[in-house]
């Protein structure tokens, strides 16, 4: 489909196969709002009949995202959780999934509060250890569910090693690739079977659309996901698809800018006496540095750090001038968030503490602002409220 397949990553983001509309010459994909499509024949319906089943604008986005993730089939959903829940619905009562222990809070909620009611069982294990995942496999295990880097402690999972172990046991591997985006990491190339995304984050990139994706290169899995997308109907509306197609054209420049700032800020903060710990896979001191370097094209634009006290963390969150104190990440605007009360609020405090998500931990997603403005703002707030 995409004409410029062999071109570089940034060229492919712009020349994505839907760059020029053949009908009009327009340099953007036509936005088709129709919910239904008139048919000519009572025997054979056309390619489109009803927009839950298929919409041309959504199909353009689904084709683009599949290509970016090195898959063959892509599906767009109304949110990341809609995509993740729909993918998890391929399982049946009695099935068991091994899940990374610091999985996104919303995914944890779906697994423990919803799918558990339908007899789908999950075991949470340390995904930095292939042995821990192997030990969690049971006779009814059907899949591994992974995130790397994980949220918010940026732990790194060896995707190739996990995919190989999964294959040995005839399991499928599902990876939430939200933090890296396909610009930096393509799990299907490493042997994983399904990639899911909260496209709300880097893929759309402008903090103005809620969306999610599932991509696979396996025909049978594609069929099962498509069936659920059409049956459940948590599809992404055409207008939002159009916005995401626009946002995706700058994915590369946005990721590069955010990643550059993240690297500089991580280095600076790791030397600061009021910062207890910095979690960023681009630091050589990070335990997953080597694996991340091998399996991805960068360390990403998100880092977490633990301040000296919870009070200082609160001061930073409440006084940051440029980074918005908000849930979410991956926007052109930097976003600072508080995992204990935001992404991991659904998790009971004891569970959270056991996973190392303390009350003095903050997460910073770098946008495209000038690095020095974000860094100096953080340093000034720490100086002002950090005491002696
Ligand atoms: C935000 C997020 C989700 C959920 O996506 P929504 O678009 O908010 O539904 C899932 N996984 C990760 C890693 C996320 O950051």
PDB file of C-alpha atoms in Angstrom, residues 1 18 29-39 46-65 74-77 213 226 229-230 233-245:
ATOM      1  CA  UNK A   1       0.000   0.000   0.000  1.00  0.00           C
ATOM      2  CA  UNK A  18      -2.590   8.168   2.086  1.00  0.00           C
ATOM      3  CA  UNK A  29      -7.169  11.837   3.849  1.00  0.00           C
ATOM      4  CA  UNK A  30     -10.856  12.552   3.137  1.00  0.00           C
ATOM      5  CA  UNK A  31     -12.890  12.648   6.326  1.00  0.00           C
ATOM      6  CA  UNK A  32     -15.943  10.440   5.767  1.00  0.00           C
ATOM      7  CA  UNK A  33     -18.470  10.986   8.535  1.00  0.00           C
ATOM      8  CA  UNK A  34     -21.108   8.594   7.162  1.00  0.00           C
ATOM      9  CA  UNK A  35     -22.509   5.964   9.513  1.00  0.00           C
ATOM     10  CA  UNK A  36     -24.021   4.011   6.614  1.00  0.00           C
ATOM     11  CA  UNK A  37     -23.307   3.451   2.908  1.00  0.00           C
ATOM     12  CA  UNK A  38     -25.854   2.966   0.096  1.00  0.00           C
ATOM     13  CA  UNK A  39     -25.736  -0.419  -1.651  1.00  0.00           C
ATOM     14  CA  UNK A  46     -19.976  -2.988  -1.356  1.00  0.00           C
ATOM     15  CA  UNK A  47     -16.733  -2.692   0.590  1.00  0.00           C
ATOM     16  CA  UNK A  48     -18.419  -0.430   3.149  1.00  0.00           C
ATOM     17  CA  UNK A  49     -21.881  -0.980   4.550  1.00  0.00           C
ATOM     18  CA  UNK A  50     -21.961   0.372   8.093  1.00  0.00           C
ATOM     19  CA  UNK A  51     -19.242   2.371   9.877  1.00  0.00           C
ATOM     20  CA  UNK A  52     -18.965   0.094  12.920  1.00  0.00           C
ATOM     21  CA  UNK A  53     -17.794  -2.616  10.512  1.00  0.00           C
ATOM     22  CA  UNK A  54     -15.661  -0.365   8.337  1.00  0.00           C
ATOM     23  CA  UNK A  55     -15.138   3.316   7.558  1.00  0.00           C
ATOM     24  CA  UNK A  56     -12.743   4.667   4.895  1.00  0.00           C
ATOM     25  CA  UNK A  57     -11.092   7.242   7.200  1.00  0.00           C
ATOM     26  CA  UNK A  58     -10.652   4.655   9.944  1.00  0.00           C
ATOM     27  CA  UNK A  59      -9.347   2.153   7.417  1.00  0.00           C
ATOM     28  CA  UNK A  60      -6.676   4.652   6.301  1.00  0.00           C
ATOM     29  CA  UNK A  61      -5.501   5.078   9.894  1.00  0.00           C
ATOM     30  CA  UNK A  62      -5.638   1.323  10.546  1.00  0.00           C
ATOM     31  CA  UNK A  63      -3.501   0.686   7.460  1.00  0.00           C
ATOM     32  CA  UNK A  64      -0.976   3.356   8.501  1.00  0.00           C
ATOM     33  CA  UNK A  65      -0.635   2.063  12.063  1.00  0.00           C
ATOM     34  CA  UNK A  74      -4.429  -2.706  12.447  1.00  0.00           C
ATOM     35  CA  UNK A  75      -7.582  -1.859  14.384  1.00  0.00           C
ATOM     36  CA  UNK A  76      -8.537   1.530  15.829  1.00  0.00           C
ATOM     37  CA  UNK A  77     -10.541   1.784  19.035  1.00  0.00           C
ATOM     38  CA  UNK A 213      -4.888   0.463  18.600  1.00  0.00           C
ATOM     39  CA  UNK A 226     -11.711  -7.785  13.971  1.00  0.00           C
ATOM     40  CA  UNK A 229     -14.066  -4.820  17.168  1.00  0.00           C
ATOM     41  CA  UNK A 230     -17.192  -5.230  15.055  1.00  0.00           C
ATOM     42  CA  UNK A 233     -18.214  -1.693  18.595  1.00  0.00           C
ATOM     43  CA  UNK A 234     -15.718   0.353  20.624  1.00  0.00           C
ATOM     44  CA  UNK A 235     -14.465   1.890  17.351  1.00  0.00           C
ATOM     45  CA  UNK A 236     -12.667   5.206  16.863  1.00  0.00           C
ATOM     46  CA  UNK A 237     -14.937   7.847  15.273  1.00  0.00           C
ATOM     47  CA  UNK A 238     -13.899   9.191  11.815  1.00  0.00           C
ATOM     48  CA  UNK A 239     -13.139  12.715  13.036  1.00  0.00           C
ATOM     49  CA  UNK A 240     -10.748  11.365  15.670  1.00  0.00           C
ATOM     50  CA  UNK A 241      -9.166   9.052  13.082  1.00  0.00           C
ATOM     51  CA  UNK A 242      -8.470  12.086  10.906  1.00  0.00           C
ATOM     52  CA  UNK A 243      -6.845  13.963  13.792  1.00  0.00           C
ATOM     53  CA  UNK A 244      -4.630  10.978  14.598  1.00  0.00           C
ATOM     54  CA  UNK A 245      -3.559  10.660  10.937  1.00  0.00           C
TER      55      UNK A 245
END
